[in-house]
Short mmCIF file of C-alpha atoms in Angstrom, two decimals:
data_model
loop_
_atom_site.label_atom_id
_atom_site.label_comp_id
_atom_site.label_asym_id
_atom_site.label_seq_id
_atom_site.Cartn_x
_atom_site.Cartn_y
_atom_site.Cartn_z
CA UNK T 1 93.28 140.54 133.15
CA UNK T 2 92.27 137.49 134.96
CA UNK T 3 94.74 134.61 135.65
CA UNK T 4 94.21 131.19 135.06
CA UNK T 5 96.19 127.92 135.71
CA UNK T 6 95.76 124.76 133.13
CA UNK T 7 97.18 121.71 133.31
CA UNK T 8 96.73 119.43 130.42
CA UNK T 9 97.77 116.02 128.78
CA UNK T 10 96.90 113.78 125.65
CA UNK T 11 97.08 109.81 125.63
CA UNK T 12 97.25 107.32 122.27
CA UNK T 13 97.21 103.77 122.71
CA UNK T 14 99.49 102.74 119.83
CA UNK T 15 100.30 106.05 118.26
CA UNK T 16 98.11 106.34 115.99
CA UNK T 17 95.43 104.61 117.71
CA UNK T 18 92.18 105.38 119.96
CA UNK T 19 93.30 108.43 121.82
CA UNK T 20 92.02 111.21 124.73
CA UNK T 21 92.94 114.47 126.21
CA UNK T 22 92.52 116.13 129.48
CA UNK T 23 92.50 119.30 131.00
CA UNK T 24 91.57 121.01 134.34
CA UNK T 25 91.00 124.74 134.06
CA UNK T 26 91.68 126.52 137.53
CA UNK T 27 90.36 129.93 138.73
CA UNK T 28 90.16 131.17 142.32
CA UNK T 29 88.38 128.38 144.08
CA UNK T 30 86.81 126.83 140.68
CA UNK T 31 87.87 124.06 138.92
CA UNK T 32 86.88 122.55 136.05
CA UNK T 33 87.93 119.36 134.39
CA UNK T 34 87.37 119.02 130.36
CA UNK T 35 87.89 115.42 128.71
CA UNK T 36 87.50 113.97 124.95
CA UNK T 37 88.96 111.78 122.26
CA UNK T 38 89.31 110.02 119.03
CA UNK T 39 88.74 106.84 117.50
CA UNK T 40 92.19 106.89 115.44
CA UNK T 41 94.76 110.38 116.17
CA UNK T 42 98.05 110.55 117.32
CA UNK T 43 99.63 111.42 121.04
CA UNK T 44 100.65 114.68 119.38
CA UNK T 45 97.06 115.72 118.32
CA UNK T 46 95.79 114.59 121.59
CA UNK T 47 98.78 116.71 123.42
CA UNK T 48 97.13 119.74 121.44
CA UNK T 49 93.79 119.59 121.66
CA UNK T 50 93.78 119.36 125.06
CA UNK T 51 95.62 122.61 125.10
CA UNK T 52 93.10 124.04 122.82
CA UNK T 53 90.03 123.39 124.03
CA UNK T 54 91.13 124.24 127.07
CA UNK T 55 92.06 127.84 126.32
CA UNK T 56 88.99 128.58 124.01
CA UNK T 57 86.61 127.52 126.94
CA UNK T 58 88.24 131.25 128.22
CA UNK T 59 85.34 133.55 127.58
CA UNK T 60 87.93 136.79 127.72
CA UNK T 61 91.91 137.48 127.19
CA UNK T 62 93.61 136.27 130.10
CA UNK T 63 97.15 135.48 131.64
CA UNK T 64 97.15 131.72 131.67
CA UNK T 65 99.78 129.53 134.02
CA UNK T 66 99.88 126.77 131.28
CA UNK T 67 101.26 123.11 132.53
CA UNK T 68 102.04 120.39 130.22
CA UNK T 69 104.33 117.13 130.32
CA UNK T 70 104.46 117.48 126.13
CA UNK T 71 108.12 118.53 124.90
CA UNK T 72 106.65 119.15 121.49
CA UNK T 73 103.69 121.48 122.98
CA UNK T 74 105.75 123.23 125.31
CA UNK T 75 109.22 123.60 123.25
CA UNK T 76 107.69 124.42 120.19
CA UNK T 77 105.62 127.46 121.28
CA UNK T 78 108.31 128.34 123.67
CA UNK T 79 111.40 128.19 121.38
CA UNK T 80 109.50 129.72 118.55
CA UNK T 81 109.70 126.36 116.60
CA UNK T 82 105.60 126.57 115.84
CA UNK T 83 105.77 130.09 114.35
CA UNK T 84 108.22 129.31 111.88
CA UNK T 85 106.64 126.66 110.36
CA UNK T 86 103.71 128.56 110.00
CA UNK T 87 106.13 131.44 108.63
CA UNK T 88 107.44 129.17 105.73
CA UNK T 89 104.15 127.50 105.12
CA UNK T 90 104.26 124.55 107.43
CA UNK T 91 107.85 123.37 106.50
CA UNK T 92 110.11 122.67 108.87
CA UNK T 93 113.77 123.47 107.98
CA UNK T 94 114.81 120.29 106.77
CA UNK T 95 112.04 120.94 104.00
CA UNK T 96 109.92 118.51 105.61
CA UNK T 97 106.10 118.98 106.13
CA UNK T 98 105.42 119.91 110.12
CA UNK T 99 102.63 117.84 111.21
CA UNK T 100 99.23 118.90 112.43
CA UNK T 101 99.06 122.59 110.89
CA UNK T 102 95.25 122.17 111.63
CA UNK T 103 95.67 122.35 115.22
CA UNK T 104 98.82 125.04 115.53
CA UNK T 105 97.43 127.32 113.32
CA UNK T 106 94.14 127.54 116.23
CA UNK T 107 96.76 127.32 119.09
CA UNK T 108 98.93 129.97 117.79
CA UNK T 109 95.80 132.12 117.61
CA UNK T 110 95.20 131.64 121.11
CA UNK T 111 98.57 132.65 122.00
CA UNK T 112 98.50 135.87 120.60
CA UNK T 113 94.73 136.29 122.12
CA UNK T 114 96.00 135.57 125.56
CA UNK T 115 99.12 136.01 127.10
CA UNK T 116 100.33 132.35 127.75
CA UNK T 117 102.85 131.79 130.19
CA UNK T 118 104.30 128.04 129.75
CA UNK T 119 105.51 125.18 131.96
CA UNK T 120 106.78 122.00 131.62
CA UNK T 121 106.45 119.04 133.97
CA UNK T 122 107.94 115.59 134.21
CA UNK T 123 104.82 113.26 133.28
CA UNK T 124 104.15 110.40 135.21
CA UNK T 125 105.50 112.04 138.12
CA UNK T 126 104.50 113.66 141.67
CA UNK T 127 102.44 116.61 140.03
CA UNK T 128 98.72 115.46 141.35
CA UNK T 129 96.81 117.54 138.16
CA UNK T 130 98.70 116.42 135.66
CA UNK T 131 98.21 112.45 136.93
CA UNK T 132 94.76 113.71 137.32
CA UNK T 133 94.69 114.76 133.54
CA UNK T 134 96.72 111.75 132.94
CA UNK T 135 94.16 109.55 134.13
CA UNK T 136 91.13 111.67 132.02
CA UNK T 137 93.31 111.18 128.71
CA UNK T 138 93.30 107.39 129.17
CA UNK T 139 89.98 107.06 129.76
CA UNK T 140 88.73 108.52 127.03
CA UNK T 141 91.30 106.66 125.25
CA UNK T 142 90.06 103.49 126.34
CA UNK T 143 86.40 104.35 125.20
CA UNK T 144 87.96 104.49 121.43
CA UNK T 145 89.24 100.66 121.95
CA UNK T 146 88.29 98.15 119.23
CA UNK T 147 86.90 94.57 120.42
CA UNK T 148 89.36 92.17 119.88
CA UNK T 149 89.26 88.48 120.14
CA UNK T 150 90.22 86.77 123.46
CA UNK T 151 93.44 84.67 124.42
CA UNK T 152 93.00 81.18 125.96
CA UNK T 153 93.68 83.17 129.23
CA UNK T 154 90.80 85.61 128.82
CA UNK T 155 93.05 88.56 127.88
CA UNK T 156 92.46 90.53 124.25
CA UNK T 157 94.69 90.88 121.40
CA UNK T 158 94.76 93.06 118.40
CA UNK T 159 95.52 91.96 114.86
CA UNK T 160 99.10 91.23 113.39
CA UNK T 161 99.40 93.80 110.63
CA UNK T 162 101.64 93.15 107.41
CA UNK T 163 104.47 95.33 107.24
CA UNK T 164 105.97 93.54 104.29
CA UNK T 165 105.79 90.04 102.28
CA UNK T 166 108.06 88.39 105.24
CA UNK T 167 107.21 90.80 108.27
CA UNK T 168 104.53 91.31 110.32
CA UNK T 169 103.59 93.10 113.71
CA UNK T 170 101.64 92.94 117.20
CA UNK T 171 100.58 97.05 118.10
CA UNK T 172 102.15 97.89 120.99
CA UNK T 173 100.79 100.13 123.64
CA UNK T 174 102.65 103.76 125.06
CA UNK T 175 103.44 104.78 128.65
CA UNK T 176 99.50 105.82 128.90
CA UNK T 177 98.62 101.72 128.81
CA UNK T 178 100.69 99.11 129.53
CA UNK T 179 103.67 99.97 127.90
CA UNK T 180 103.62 97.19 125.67
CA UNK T 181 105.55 97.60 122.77
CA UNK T 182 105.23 96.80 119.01
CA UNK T 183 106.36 92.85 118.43
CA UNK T 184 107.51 92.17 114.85
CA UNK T 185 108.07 88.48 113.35
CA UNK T 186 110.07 88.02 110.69
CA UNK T 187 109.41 84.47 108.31
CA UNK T 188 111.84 82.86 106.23
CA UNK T 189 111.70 79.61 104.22
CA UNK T 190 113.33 77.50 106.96
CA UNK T 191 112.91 79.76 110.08
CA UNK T 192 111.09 82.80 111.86
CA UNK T 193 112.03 84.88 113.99
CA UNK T 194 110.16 87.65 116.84
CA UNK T 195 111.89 90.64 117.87
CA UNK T 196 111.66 91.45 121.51
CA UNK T 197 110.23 89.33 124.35
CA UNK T 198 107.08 91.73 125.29
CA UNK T 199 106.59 92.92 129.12
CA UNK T 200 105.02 89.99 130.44
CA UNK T 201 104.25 86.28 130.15
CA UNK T 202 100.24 88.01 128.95
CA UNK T 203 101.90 89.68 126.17
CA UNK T 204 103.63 86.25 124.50
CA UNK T 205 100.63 84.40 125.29
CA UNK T 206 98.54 87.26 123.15
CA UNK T 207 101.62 87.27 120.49
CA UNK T 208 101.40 83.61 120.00
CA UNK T 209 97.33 83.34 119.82
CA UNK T 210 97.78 86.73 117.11
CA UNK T 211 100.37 84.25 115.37
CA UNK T 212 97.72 81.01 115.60
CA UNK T 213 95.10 83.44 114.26
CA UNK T 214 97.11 84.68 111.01
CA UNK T 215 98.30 80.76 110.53
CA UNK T 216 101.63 81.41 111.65
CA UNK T 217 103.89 79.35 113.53
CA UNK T 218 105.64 80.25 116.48
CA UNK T 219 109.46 82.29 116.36
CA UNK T 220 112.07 79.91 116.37
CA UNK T 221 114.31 82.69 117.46
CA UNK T 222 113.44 86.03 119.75
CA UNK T 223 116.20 88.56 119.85
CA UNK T 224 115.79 91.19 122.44
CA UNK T 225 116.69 95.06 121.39
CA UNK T 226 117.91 95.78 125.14
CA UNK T 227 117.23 94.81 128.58
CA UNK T 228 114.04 97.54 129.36
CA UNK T 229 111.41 95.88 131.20
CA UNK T 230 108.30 96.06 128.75
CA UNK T 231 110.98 94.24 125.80
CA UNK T 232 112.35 91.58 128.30
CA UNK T 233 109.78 90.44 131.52
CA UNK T 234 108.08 88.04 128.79
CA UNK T 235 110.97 86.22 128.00
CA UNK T 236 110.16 83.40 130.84
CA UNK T 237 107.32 82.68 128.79
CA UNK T 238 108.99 82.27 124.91
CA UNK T 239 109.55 79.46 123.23
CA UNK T 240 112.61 78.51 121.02
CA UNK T 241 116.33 79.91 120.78
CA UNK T 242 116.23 83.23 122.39
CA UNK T 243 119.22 85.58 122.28
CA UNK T 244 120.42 88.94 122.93
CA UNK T 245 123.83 91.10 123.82
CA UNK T 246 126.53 90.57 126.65
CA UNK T 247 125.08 93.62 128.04
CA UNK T 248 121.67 92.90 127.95
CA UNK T 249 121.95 90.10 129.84
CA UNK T 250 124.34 91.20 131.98
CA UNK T 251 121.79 94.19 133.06
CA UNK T 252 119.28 91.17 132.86
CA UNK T 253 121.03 89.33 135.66
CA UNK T 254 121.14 92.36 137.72
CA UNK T 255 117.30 92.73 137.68
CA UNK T 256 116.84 89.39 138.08
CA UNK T 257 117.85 89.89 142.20
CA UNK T 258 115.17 92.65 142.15
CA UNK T 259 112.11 92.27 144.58
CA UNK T 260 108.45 92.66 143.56
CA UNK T 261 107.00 94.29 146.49
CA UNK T 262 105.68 97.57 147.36
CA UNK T 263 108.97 98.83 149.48
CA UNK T 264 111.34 97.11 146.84
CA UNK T 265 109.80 98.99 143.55
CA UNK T 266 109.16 102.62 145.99
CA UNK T 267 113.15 102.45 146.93
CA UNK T 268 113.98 101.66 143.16
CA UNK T 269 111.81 104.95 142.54
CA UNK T 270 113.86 106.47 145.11
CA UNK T 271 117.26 105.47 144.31
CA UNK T 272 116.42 106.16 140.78
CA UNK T 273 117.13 102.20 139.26
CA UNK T 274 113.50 102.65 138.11
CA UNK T 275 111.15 105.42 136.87
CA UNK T 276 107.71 106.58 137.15
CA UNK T 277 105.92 105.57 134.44
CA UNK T 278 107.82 102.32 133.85
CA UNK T 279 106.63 101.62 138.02
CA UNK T 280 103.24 102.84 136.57
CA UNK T 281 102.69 100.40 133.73
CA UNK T 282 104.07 97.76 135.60
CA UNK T 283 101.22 97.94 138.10
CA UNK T 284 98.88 97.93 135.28
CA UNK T 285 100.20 95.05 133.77
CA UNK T 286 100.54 92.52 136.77
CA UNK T 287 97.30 92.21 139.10
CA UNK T 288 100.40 91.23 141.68
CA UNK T 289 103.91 92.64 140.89
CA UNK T 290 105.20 89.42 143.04
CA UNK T 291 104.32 87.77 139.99
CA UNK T 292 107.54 88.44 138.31
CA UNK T 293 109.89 86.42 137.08
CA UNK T 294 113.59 87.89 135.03
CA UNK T 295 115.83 85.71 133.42
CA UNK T 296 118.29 85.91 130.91
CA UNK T 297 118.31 85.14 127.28
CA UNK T 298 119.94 81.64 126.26
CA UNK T 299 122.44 83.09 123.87
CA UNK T 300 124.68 86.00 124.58
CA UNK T 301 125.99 87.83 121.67
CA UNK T 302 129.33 89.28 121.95
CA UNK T 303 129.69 91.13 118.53
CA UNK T 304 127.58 91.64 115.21
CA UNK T 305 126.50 87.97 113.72
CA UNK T 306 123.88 87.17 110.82
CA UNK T 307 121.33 84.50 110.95
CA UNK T 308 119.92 83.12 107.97
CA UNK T 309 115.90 82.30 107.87
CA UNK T 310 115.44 80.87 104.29
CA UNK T 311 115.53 83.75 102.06
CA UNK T 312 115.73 86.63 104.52
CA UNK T 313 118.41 87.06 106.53
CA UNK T 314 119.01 88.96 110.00
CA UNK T 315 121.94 91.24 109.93
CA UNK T 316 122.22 91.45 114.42
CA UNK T 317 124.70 94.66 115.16
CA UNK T 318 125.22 95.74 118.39
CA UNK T 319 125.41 99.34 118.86
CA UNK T 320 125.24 101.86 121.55
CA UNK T 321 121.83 104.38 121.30
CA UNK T 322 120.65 107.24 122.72
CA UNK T 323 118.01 105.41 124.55
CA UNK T 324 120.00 103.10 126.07
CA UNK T 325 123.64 101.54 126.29
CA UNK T 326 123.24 98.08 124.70
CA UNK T 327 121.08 98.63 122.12
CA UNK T 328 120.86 96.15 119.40
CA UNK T 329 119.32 96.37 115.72
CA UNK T 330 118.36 93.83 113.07
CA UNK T 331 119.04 94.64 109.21
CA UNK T 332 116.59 92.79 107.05
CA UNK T 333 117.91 93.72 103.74
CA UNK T 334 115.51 91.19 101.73
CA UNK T 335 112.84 93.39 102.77
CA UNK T 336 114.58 96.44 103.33
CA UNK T 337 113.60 97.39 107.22
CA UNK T 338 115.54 97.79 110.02
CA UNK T 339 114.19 96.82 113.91
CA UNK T 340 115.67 99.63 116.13
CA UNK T 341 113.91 98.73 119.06
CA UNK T 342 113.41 101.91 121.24
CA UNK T 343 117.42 102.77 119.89
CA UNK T 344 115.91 106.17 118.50
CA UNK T 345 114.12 107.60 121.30
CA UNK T 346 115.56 109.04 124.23
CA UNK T 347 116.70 108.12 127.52
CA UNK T 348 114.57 107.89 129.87
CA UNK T 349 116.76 106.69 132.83
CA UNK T 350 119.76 109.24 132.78
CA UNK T 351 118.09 112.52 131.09
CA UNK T 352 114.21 112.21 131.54
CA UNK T 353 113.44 111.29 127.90
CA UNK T 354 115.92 114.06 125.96
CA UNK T 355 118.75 112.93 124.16
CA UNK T 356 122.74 112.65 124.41
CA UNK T 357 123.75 114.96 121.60
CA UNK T 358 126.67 113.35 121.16
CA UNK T 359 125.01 109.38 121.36
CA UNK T 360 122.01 110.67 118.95
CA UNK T 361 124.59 111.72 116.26
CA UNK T 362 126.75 108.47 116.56
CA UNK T 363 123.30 107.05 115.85
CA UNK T 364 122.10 109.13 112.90
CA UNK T 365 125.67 108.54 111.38
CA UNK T 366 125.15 104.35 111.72
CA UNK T 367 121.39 104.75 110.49
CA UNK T 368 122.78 106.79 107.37
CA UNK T 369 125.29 104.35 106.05
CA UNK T 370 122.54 101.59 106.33
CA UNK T 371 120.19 100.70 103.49
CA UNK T 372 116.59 100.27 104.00
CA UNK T 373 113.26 101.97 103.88
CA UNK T 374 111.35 101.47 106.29
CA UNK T 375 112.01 101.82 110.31
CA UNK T 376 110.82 99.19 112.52
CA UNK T 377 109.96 101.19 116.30
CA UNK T 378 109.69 99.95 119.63
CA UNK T 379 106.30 101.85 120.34
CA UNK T 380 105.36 103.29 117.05
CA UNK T 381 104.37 101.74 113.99
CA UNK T 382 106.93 101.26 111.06
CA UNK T 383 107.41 104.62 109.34
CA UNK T 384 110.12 105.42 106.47
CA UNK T 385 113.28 106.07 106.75
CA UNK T 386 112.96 109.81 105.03
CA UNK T 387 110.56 110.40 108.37
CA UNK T 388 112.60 108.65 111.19
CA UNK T 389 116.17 110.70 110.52
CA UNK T 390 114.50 113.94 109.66
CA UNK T 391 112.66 113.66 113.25
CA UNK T 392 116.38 112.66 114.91
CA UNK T 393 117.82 115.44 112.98
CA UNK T 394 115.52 117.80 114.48
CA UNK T 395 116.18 116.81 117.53
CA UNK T 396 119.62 117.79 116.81
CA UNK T 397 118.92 121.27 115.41
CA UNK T 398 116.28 122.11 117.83
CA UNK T 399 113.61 122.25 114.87
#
């Protein structure tokens, strides 16, 4: 049999959202690059299809080198996860539906047609075809993008969307954009309040004019979830009381002493104090990195506190995460929804994106003994709680 390499990956600006794929198809000396997209998908979908189409444009069985920076692509055909949801009907074993039997039912197919050998690769990284399929996935993404109104400064900005009768949310962008992530506002009677800071003085400014255009006024309180760059770099640029952990703003003050040139961020990428794809977005958000400017939040927060709005109140608890070490969630139990911030995704610093075992079920133990229904994410939109701990309990069981 003929062998083939393919290197694929999917992009979704706001997951769901406008999406694309990419692939390149290698044989011999050819090479052949395959794009497309969707109007409204997931990452997920994307991540497939790309595989997909990729290995039906194979005209015969073959052995096929398959690369992909997708965890759920690679682990689930690889540690048998896909098969045995198909096996009990598409239910994972927490009796929860598995998403997207559509496209593994055709993938599996494949698999058994041609004799798949997989790899996975660190996205965002050094690996020139999948940045090249990277950079086919976005554009195709972008192509799906709604017109949106303009800022004062010329920039767009989507739509606040009502999550509830006292919160509301900006859609953020994933690692494929600009990394901006979701911004919720939460209104009380006397006060209102924004959680997280955005990446940039940009993303306020098209928070604010979002906030204008729904007849909202502006947070009289920001809290920040933790000191990442896309939650925090705005922060010069918000108005009112804003506040945040010990720890947060003692990492704050660190980066604060950080340059903004092109040696500076390379030897962060180096030294590993910075990553890839955060040095990615970061390029794509500031025309000049030198633009910059990290401060530190005006209150620090030294244990759990509640803050009372007018009718809502903000339960603050500071907690360690598996994403990162000074994580910090709000409790809204008027409205039952919790803000986690990224605190249920993984870390991206230490372990590439995977999770602490032992962090992740310190986590799931706090999110159990917590009342509410619906999850507030850092680059997601809100989902129930049913959803969000059977997805971190499956990333304990390997399912």
């Amino acid at each position: 049999m003929k062998t083939v390499t393919i290197y694929t990956d999917g992009a979704c600006s706001g997951n769901p959202g406008p999406g694309g794929w990419g692939a390149i198809l290698q044989y011999g000396k050819l090479q052949k690059e395959f794009s497309g997209g969707e109007a409204h998908t997931t990452n997920n979908r994307m991540e497939l299809t790309g595989v997909i189409t990729a290995l039906e444009a194979l005209n015969e069985p073959c052995v096929v080198e398959l690369y992909s920076d997708s965890k759920y692509v690679i682990d689930a055909l690889e540690k048998g996860w896909a098969k045995g949801w198909k096996a009990r009907g598409w239910v994972k074993a927490d009796k929860k539906p598995a998403l997207n039997p559509d496209l593994w039912e055709r993938l599996l197919a494949l698999c058994e047609y041609h004799t798949v050998h997989l790899h996975w690769v660190k996205g965002h990284a050094d690996n020139e075809f999948n940045n090249r399929c990277d950079e086919l996935a976005v554009m195709e993404s972008q192509k799906f993008k709604k017109e949106t109104e303009p800022t004062a400064d010329g920039r767009d900005f989507p739509a606040l969307v009502r999550v509830s009768d006292r919160i509301w949310y900006l859609p953020g962008e994933d690692f494929t954009g600009r990394d901006r992530p979701f911004l919720y506002y939460v209104k009380g009677e006397k006060k209102s309040l924004a959680v997280d800071a955005g990446n940039s003085p940009a993303h306020v400014r098209a928070f604010y004019a979002a906030l204008e255009a729904a007849g909202l006024p502006r947070p009289h309180i920001t809290l920040l979830t933790h000191w990442h760059w896309d939650h925090t770099f705005g922060l010069t640029a918000v108005e009112g009381v804003t506040m945040t952990s010990a720890a947060t703003n003692e990492k704050l003050g660190q980066v604060a002493q950080w340059k903004w040139n092109d040696a500076a961020m390379k030897k962060r990428l180096n030294t590993g104090e910075d990553i890839q794809a955060c040095d990615d977005c970061i390029r794509r958000e500031y025309a000049d990195p030198g633009d910059i400017r990290v401060t530190t939040a005006a209150v620090s927060l030294h244990g759990d506190v509640e803050i009372d709005l007018g009718g809502v109140t903000c339960r603050v608890m500071l907690r360690d995460s598996p994403h990162s070490r000074d994580g910090l969630f709000i409790h809204i139990p008027e409205e039952k929804a919790l803000a986690v911030g990224d605190g249920e995704s993984g870390d991206y610093y230490e372990l590439g994106g995977a999770y602490d075992q032992n962090r992740l079920t310190e986590l799931l133990a706090f999110l159990e003994g917590l009342e509410y229904d619906v999850a507030l994410g850092g680059h997601q939109a809100p989902w129930s709680k049913a959803d969000q701990l059977a997805e971190l309990r499956g990333f304990l069981t390997g399912e």
